[in-house]
mmCIF file of C-alpha atoms in Angstrom:
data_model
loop_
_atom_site.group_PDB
_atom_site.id
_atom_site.type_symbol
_atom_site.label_atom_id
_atom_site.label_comp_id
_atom_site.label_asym_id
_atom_site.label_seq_id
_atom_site.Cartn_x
_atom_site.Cartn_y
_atom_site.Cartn_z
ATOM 1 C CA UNK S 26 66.595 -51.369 34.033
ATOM 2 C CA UNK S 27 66.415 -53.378 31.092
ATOM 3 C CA UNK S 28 67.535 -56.439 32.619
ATOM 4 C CA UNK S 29 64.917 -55.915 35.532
ATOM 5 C CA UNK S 30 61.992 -55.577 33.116
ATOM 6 C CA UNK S 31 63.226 -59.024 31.668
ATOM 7 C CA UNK S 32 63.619 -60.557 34.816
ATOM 8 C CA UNK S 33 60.335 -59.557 36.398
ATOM 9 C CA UNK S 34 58.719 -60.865 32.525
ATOM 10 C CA UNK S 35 60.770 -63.982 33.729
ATOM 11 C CA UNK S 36 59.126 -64.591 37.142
ATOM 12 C CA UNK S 37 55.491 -64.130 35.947
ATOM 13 C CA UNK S 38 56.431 -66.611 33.068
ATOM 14 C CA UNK S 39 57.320 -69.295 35.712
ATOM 15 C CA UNK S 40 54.709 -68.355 37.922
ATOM 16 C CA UNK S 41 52.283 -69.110 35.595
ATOM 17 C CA UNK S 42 53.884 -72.207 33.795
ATOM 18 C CA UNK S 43 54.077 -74.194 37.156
ATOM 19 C CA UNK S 44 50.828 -72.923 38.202
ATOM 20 C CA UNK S 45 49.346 -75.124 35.397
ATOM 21 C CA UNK S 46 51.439 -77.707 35.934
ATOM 22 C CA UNK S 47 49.312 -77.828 38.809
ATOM 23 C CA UNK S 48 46.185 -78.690 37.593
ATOM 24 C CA UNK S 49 47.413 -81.071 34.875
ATOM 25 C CA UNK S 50 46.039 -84.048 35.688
ATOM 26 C CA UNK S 51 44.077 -86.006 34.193
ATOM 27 C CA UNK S 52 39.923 -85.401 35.155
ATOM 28 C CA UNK S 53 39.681 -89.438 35.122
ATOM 29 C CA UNK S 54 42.560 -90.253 37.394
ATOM 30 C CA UNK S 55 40.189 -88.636 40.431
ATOM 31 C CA UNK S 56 37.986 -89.911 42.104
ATOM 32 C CA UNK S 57 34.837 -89.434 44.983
ATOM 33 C CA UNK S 58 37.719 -88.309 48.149
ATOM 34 C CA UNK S 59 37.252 -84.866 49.191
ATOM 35 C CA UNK S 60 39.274 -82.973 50.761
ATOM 36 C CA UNK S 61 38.371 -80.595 53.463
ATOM 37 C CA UNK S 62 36.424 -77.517 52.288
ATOM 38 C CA UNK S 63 38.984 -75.415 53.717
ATOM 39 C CA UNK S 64 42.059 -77.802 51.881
ATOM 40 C CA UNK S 65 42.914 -77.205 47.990
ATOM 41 C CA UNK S 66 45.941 -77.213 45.680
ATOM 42 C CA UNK S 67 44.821 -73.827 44.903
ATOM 43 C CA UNK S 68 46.015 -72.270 48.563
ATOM 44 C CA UNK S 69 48.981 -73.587 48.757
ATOM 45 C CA UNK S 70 49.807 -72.776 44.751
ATOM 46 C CA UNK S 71 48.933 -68.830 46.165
ATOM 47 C CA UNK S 72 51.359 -69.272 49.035
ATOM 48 C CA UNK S 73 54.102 -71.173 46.823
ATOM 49 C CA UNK S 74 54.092 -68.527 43.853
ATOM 50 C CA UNK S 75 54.377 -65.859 46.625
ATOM 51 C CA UNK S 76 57.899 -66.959 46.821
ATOM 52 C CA UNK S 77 58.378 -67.493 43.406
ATOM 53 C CA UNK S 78 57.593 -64.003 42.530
ATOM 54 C CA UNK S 79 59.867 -62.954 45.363
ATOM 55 C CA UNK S 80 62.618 -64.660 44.612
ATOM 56 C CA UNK S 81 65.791 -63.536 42.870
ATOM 57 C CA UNK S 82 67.501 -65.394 39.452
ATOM 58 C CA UNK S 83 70.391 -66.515 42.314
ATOM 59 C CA UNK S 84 67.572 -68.358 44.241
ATOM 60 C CA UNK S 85 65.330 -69.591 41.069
ATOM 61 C CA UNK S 86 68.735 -70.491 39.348
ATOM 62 C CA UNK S 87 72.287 -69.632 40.221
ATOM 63 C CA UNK S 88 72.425 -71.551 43.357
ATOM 64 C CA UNK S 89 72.471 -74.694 41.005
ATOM 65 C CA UNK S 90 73.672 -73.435 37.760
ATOM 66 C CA UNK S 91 77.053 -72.936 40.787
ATOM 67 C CA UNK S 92 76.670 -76.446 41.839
ATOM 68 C CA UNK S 93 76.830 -78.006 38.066
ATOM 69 C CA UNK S 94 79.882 -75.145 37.343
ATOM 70 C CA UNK S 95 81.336 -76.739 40.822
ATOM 71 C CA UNK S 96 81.259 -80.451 39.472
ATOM 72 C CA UNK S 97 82.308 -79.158 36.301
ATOM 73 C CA UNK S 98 85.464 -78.016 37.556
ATOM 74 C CA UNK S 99 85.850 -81.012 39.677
ATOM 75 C CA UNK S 100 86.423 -83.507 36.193
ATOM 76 C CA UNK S 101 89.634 -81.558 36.283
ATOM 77 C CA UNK S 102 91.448 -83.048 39.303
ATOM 78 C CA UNK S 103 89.755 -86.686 38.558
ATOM 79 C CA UNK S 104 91.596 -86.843 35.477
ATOM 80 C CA UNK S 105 94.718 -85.239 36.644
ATOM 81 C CA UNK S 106 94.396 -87.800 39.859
ATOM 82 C CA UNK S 107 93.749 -91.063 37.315
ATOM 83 C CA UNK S 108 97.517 -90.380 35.489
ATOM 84 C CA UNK S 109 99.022 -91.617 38.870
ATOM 85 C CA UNK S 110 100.008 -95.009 38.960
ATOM 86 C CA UNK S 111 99.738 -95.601 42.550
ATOM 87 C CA UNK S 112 96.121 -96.899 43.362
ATOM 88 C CA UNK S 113 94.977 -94.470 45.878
ATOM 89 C CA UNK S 114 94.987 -91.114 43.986
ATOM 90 C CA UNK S 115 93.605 -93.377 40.933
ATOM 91 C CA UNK S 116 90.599 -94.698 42.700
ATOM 92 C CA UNK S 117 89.706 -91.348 44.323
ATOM 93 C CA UNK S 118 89.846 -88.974 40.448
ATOM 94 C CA UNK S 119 87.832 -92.531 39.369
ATOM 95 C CA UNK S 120 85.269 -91.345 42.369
ATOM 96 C CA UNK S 121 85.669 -87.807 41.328
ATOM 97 C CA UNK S 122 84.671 -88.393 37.740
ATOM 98 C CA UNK S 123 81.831 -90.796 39.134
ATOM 99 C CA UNK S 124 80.374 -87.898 41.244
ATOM 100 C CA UNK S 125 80.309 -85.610 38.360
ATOM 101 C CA UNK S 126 78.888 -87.902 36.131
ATOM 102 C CA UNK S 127 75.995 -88.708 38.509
ATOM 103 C CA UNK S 128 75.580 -84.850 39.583
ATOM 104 C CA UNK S 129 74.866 -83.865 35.589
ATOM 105 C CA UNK S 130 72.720 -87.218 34.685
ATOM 106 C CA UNK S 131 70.463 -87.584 37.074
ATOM 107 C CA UNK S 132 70.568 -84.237 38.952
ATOM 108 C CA UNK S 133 71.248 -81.668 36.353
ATOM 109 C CA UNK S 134 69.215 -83.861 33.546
ATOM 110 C CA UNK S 135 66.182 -84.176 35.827
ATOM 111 C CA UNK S 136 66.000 -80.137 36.057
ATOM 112 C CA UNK S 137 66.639 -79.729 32.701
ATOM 113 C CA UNK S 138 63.926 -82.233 31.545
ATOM 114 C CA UNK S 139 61.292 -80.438 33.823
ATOM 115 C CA UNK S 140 62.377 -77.094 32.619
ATOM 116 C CA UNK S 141 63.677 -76.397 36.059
ATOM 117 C CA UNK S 142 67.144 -75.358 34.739
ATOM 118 C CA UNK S 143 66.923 -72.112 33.320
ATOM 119 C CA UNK S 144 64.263 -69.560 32.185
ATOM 120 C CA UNK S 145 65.021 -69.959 28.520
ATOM 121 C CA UNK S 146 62.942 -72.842 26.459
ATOM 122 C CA UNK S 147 65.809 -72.786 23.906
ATOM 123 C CA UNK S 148 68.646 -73.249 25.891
ATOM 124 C CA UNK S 149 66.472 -75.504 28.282
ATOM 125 C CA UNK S 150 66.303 -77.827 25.716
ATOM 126 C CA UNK S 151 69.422 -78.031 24.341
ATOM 127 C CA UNK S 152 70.739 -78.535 28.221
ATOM 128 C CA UNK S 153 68.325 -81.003 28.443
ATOM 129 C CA UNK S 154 70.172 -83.157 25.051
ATOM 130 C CA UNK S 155 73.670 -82.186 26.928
ATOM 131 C CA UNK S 156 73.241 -83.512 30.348
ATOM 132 C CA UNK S 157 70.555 -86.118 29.402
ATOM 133 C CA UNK S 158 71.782 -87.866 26.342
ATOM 134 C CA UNK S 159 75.405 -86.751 25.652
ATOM 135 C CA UNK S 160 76.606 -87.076 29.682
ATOM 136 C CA UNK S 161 73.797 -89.588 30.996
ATOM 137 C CA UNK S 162 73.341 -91.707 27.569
ATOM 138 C CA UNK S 163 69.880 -91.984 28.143
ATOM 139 C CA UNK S 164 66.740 -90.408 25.730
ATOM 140 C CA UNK S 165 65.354 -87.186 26.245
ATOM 141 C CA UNK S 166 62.022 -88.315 24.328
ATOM 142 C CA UNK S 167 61.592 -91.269 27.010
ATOM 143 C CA UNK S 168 62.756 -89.308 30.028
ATOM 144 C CA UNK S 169 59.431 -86.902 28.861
ATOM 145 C CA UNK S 170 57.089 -89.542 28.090
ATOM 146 C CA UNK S 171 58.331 -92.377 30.857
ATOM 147 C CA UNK S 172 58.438 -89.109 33.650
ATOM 148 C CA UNK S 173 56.838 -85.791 32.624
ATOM 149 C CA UNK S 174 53.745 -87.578 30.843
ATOM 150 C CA UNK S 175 53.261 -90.453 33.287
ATOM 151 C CA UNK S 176 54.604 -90.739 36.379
ATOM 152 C CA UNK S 177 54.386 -87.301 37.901
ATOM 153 C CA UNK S 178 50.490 -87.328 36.750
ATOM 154 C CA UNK S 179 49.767 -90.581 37.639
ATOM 155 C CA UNK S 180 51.986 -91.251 40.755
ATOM 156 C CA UNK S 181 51.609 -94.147 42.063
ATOM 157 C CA UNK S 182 48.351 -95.172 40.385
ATOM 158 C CA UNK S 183 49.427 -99.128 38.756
ATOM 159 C CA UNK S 184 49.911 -99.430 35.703
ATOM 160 C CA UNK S 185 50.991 -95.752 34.954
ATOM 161 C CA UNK S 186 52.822 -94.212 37.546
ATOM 162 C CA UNK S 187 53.485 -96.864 40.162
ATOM 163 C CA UNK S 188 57.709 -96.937 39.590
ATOM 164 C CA UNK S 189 56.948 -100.423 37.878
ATOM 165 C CA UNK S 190 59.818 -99.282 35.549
ATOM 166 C CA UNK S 191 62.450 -99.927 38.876
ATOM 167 C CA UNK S 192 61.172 -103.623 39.536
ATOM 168 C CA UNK S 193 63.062 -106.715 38.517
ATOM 169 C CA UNK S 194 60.785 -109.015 40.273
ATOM 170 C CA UNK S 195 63.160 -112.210 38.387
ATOM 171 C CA UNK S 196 66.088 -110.998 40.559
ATOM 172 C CA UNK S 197 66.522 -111.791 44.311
ATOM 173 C CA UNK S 198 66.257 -109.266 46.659
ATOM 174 C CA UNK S 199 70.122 -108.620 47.618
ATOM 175 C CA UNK S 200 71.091 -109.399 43.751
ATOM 176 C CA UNK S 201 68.579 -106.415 42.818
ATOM 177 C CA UNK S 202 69.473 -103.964 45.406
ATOM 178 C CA UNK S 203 73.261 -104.540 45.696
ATOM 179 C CA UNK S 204 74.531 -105.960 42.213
ATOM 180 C CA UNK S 205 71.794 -105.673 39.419
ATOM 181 C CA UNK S 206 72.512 -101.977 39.686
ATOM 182 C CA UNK S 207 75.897 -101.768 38.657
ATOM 183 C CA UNK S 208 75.123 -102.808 35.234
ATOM 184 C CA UNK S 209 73.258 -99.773 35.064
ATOM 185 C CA UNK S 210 75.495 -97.790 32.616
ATOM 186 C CA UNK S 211 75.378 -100.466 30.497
ATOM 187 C CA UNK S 212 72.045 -101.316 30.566
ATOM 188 C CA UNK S 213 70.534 -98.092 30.338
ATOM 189 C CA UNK S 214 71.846 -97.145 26.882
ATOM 190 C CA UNK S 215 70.416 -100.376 25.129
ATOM 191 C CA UNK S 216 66.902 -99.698 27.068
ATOM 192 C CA UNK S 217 66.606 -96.846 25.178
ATOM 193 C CA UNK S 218 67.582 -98.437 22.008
ATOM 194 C CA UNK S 219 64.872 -100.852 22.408
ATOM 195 C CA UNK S 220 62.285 -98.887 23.342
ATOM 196 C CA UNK S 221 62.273 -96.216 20.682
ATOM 197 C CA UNK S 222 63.131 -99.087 18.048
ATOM 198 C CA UNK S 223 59.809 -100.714 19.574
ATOM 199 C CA UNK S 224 58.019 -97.123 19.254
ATOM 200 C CA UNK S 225 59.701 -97.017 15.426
ATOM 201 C CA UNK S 226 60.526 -93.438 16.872
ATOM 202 C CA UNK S 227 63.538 -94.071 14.299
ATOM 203 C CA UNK S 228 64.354 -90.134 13.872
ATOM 204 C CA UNK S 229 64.951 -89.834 17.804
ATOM 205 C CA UNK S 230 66.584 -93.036 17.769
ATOM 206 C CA UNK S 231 69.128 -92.032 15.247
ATOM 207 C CA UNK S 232 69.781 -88.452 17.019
ATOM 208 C CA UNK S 233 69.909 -90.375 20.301
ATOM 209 C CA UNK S 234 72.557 -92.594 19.365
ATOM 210 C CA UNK S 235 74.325 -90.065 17.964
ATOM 211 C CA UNK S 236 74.415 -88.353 21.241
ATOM 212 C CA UNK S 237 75.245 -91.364 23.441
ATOM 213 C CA UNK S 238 77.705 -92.518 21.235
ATOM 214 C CA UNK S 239 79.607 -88.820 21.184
ATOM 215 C CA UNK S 240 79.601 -88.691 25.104
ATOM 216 C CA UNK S 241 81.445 -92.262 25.006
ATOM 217 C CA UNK S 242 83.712 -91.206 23.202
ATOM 218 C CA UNK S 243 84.355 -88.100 24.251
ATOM 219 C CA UNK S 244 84.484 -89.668 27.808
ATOM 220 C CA UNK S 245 87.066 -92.559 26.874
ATOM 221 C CA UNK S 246 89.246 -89.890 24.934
ATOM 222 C CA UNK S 247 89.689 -87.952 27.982
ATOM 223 C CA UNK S 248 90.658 -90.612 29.930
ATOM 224 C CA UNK S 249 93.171 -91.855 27.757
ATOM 225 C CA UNK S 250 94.931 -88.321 25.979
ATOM 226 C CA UNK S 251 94.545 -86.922 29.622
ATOM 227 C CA UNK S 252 95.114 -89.841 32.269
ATOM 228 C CA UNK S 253 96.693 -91.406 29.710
ATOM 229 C CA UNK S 254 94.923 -94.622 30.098
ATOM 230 C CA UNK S 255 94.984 -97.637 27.094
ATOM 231 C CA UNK S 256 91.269 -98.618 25.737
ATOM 232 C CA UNK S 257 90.156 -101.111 27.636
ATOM 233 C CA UNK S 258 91.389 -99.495 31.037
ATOM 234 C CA UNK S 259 89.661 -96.834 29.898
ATOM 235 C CA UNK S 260 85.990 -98.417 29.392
ATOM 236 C CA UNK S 261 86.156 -100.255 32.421
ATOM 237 C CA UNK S 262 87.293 -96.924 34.289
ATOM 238 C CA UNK S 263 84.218 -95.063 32.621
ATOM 239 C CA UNK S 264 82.177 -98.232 33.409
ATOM 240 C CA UNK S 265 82.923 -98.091 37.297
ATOM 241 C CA UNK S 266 82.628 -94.353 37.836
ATOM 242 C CA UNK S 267 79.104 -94.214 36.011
ATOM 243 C CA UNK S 268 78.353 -97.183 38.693
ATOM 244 C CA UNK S 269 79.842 -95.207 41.719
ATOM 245 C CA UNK S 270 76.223 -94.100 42.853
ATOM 246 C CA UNK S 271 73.775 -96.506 40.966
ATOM 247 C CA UNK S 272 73.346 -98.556 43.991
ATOM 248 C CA UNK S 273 71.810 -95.602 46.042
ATOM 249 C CA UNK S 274 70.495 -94.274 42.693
ATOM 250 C CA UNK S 275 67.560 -97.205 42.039
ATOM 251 C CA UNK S 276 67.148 -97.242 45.782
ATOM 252 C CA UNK S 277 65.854 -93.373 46.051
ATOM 253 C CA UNK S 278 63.478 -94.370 43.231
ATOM 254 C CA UNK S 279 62.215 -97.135 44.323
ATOM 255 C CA UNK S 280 61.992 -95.737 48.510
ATOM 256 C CA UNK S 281 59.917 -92.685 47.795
ATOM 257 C CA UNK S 282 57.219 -94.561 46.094
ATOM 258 C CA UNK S 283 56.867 -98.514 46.390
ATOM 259 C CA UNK S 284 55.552 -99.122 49.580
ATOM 260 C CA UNK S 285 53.040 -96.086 50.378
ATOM 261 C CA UNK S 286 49.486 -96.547 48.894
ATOM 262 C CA UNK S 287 48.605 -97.472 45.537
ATOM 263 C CA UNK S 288 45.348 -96.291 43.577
ATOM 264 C CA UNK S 289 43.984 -97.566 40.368
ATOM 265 C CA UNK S 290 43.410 -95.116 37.756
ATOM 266 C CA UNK S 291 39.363 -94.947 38.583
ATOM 267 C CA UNK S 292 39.969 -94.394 42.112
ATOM 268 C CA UNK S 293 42.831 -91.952 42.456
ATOM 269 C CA UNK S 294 42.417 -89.144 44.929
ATOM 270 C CA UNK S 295 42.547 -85.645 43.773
ATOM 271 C CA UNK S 296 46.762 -84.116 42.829
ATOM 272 C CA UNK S 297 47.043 -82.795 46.534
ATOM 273 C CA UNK S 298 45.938 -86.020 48.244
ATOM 274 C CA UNK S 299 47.776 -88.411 45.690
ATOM 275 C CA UNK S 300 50.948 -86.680 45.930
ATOM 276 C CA UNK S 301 50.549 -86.131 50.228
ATOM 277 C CA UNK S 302 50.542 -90.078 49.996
ATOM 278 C CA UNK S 303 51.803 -91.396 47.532
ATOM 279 C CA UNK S 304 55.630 -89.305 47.751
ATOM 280 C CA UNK S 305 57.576 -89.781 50.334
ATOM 281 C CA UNK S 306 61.271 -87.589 51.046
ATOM 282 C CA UNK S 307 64.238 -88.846 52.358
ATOM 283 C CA UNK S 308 66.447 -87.305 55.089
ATOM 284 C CA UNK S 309 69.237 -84.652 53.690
ATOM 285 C CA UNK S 310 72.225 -86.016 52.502
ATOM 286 C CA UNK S 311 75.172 -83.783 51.441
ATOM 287 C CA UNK S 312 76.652 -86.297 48.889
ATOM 288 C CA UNK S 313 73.073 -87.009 47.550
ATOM 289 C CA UNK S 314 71.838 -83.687 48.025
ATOM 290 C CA UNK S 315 74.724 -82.792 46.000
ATOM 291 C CA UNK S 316 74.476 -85.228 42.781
ATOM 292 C CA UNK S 317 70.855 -86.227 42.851
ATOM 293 C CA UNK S 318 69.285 -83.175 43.731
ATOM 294 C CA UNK S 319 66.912 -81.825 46.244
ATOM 295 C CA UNK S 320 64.485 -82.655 44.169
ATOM 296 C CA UNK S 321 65.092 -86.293 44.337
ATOM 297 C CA UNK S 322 65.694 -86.704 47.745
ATOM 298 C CA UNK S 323 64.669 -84.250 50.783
ATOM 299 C CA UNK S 324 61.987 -82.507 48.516
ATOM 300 C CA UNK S 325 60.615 -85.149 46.423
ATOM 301 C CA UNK S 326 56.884 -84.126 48.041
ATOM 302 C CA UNK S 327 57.965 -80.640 47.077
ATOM 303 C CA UNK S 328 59.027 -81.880 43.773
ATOM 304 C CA UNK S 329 55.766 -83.760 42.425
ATOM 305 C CA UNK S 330 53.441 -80.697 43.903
ATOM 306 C CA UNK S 331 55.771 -77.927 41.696
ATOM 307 C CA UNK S 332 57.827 -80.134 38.955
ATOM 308 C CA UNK S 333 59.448 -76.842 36.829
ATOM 309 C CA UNK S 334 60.623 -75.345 40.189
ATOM 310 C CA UNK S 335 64.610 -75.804 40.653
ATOM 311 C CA UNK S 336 66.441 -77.966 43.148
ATOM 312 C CA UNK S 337 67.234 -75.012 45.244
ATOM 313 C CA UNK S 338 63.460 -73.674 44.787
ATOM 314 C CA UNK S 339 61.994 -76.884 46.413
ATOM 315 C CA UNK S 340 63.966 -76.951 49.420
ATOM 316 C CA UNK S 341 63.164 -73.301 50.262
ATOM 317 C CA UNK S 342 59.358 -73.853 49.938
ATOM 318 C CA UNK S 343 59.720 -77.188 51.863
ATOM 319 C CA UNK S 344 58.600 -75.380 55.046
ATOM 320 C CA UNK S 345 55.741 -74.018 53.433
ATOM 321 C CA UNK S 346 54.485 -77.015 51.965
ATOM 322 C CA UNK S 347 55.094 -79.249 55.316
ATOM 323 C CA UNK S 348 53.416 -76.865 56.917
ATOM 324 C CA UNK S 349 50.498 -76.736 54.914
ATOM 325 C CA UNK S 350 50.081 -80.541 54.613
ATOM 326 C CA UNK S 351 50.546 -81.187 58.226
ATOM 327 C CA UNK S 352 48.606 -78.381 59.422
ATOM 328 C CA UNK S 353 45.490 -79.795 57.483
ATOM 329 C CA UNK S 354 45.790 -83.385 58.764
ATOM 330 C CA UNK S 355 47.386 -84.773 55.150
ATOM 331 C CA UNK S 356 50.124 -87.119 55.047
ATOM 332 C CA UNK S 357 53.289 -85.415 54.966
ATOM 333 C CA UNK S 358 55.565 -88.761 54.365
ATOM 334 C CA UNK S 359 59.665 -89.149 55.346
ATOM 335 C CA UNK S 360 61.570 -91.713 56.472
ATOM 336 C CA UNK S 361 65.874 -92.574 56.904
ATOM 337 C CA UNK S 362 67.177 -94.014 54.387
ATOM 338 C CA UNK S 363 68.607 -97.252 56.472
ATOM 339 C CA UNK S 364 64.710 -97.550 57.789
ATOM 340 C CA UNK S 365 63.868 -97.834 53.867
ATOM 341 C CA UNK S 366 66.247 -100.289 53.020
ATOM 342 C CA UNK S 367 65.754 -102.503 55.625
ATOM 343 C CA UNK S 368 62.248 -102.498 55.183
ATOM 344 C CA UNK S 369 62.623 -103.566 51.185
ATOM 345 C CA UNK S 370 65.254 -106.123 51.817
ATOM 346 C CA UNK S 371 62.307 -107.823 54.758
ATOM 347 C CA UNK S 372 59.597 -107.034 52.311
ATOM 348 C CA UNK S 373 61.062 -107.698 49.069
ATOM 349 C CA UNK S 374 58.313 -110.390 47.885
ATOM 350 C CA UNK S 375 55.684 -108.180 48.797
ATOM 351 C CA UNK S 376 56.935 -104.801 47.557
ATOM 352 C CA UNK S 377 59.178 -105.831 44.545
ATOM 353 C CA UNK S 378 58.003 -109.248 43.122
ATOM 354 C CA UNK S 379 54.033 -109.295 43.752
ATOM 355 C CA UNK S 380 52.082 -105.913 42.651
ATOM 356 C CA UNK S 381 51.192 -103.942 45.776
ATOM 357 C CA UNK S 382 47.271 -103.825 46.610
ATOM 358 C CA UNK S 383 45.113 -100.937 45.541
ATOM 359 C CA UNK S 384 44.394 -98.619 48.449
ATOM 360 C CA UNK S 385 40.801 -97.397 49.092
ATOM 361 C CA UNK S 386 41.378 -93.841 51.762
ATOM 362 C CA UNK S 387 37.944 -93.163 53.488
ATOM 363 C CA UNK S 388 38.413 -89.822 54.433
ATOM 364 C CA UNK S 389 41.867 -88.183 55.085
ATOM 365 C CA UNK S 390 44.495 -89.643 57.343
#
């Protein structure tokens, strides 16, 4: 009984935290486009925390807290596989460990930074220092400030939100999407480093560091006591797993948001209309699905309309919230990934290198 009471407690809690979540954007970013007297975040807030509040801890949580125990596990074969010295079995625990690292830095991180990961603030947050900064060496102070704080309020408006973060508009287009981003785990780490030296954030710096630097090692003494690998075979290996899925990584960033309409910060539609047209999801994808998250990929609409719901959460109201988009004549954006690609690599100047035009929506289309 005593766990029930807590877990009921529980599902108010997050019923109300993403319920203001919903109405946290900023009065400025909207402007004079109204929505149809019968269309409003509100509704479909009702129809989302209806589910919520009727869903179990398995559903709200377990289904991924599983997934990250499943990946978990999986480090154990990788390492066991990178002892052999034939090539095959080496290359495939070198995928293994790739898989898991992407899986807990950019899907587990991303729940954990949104408070999607677990009911508890406390542990929330110190999951959120694991995944982020010791296994993804990247900053849990810029994750919140670059994602929670800007883009999801301000998606797609230029200057905030608009992904600008992704572009290398110095590159070419095949060196950006196919080669620029397997430097990735190299050049995230000393992004951070400059930008909270540039901030003088020097106490998160210094913790930060810390962190990245302890997940390096801890990483390259696995792979040598375990797979008994020497040093330098063992940064390189690190190296190419964290690459394994960069290339696909920067492409779901940049595909569900360069590309659809753009609004400057005076003329941004209200949250349901800027988020209806300015997020787009891709198809599902076990192996993405898997390591990036729902989240990132087949519910990204879902995502930016109810950030602190789980993975798991936004695929089950994804029905709910097509419906409800669709049904009331609002974008409801997806594409294939291979349609996306094809379209950057063609439009590459456009998209990438010169700053897409602000759109002006008269009316709802």
């Amino acid at each position: 009984m005593k766990s029930d009471c807590r877990y009921k407690k529980m599902v108010r809690k997050n019923s109300k935290k993403f319920h203001v979540a919903e109405n946290g954007v900023e009065p400025e970013t909207r402007n004079l486009v109204k929505l149809p007297k019968n269309v409003s975040i509100s509704q479909l807030n009702a129809q989302v925390r209806k589910v919520v509040a009727e869903s179990g801890w398995w559903d709200l949580y377990g289904v991924d807290c599983a997934i990250t125990i499943a990946w978990l596990l999986l480090l154990i074969p990788a390492f066991l596989l990178m002892r052999s010295d034939s090539w095959t079995p080496f290359i495939v625990g070198g995928f293994f460990m790739g898989m898991t690292h992407s899986a807990f830095s950019i899907k587990v991180s991303h729940q954990a930074v949104h408070s999607a990961l677990c009911a508890s603030k406390v542990m929330g947050k110190f999951w959120s220092h694991f995944f982020l900064e010791i296994c993804g060496a990247f900053s849990v102070d810029l994750a919140s400030n670059i994602h929670i704080k800007i883009h999801h309020p301000y998606t797609n408006i230029i200057g905030l939100g608009d992904s600008s973060s992704w572009r290398a508009p110095f590159l070419p287009a095949l060196t950006y999407m196919f080669f620029a981003p397997l430097l990735f785990p190299i050049v995230s780490p000393l992004f951070v480093i400059a930008e909270l030296t540039k901030a003088n954030k020097w106490k998160e710096l210094l913790r930060c560091t810390l962190f990245i630097t302890a997940g390096i090692f801890i990483n390259i003494t696995l792979l040598m006591k375990v797979s008994g690998l020497k040093l330098m075979t063992s940064l390189l290996t690190m190296w190419s797993a964290r690459a394994v899925l960069s290339i696909p990584y920067i492409h779901v960033n940049i595909f569900q948001h360069i590309g659809l309409p753009m609004y400057s910060k005076e003329t941004a539609p209200k949250r349901l209309h800027l988020m209806s047209t300015g997020v787009l999801n891709l198809p599902r994808n076990p192996l993405l699905d898997w390591t990036f998250g729902h989240a990132i990929v087949n519910c990204h609409v879902e995502h930016h309309l109810f950030p602190e719901l789980s993975d798991n959460m936004c695929l089950k109201i994804k029905p709910i919230v097509s419906k409800y988009l669709t049904g009331n004549s609002l974008p409801y954006n997806e594409d294939t990934y291979m349609n996306r690609l094809r379209m950057f690599v063609n439009k590459y100047e456009e998209l990438m290198v010169k700053l897409p035009p602000i759109s002006e929506f008269i009316g709802i289309q």
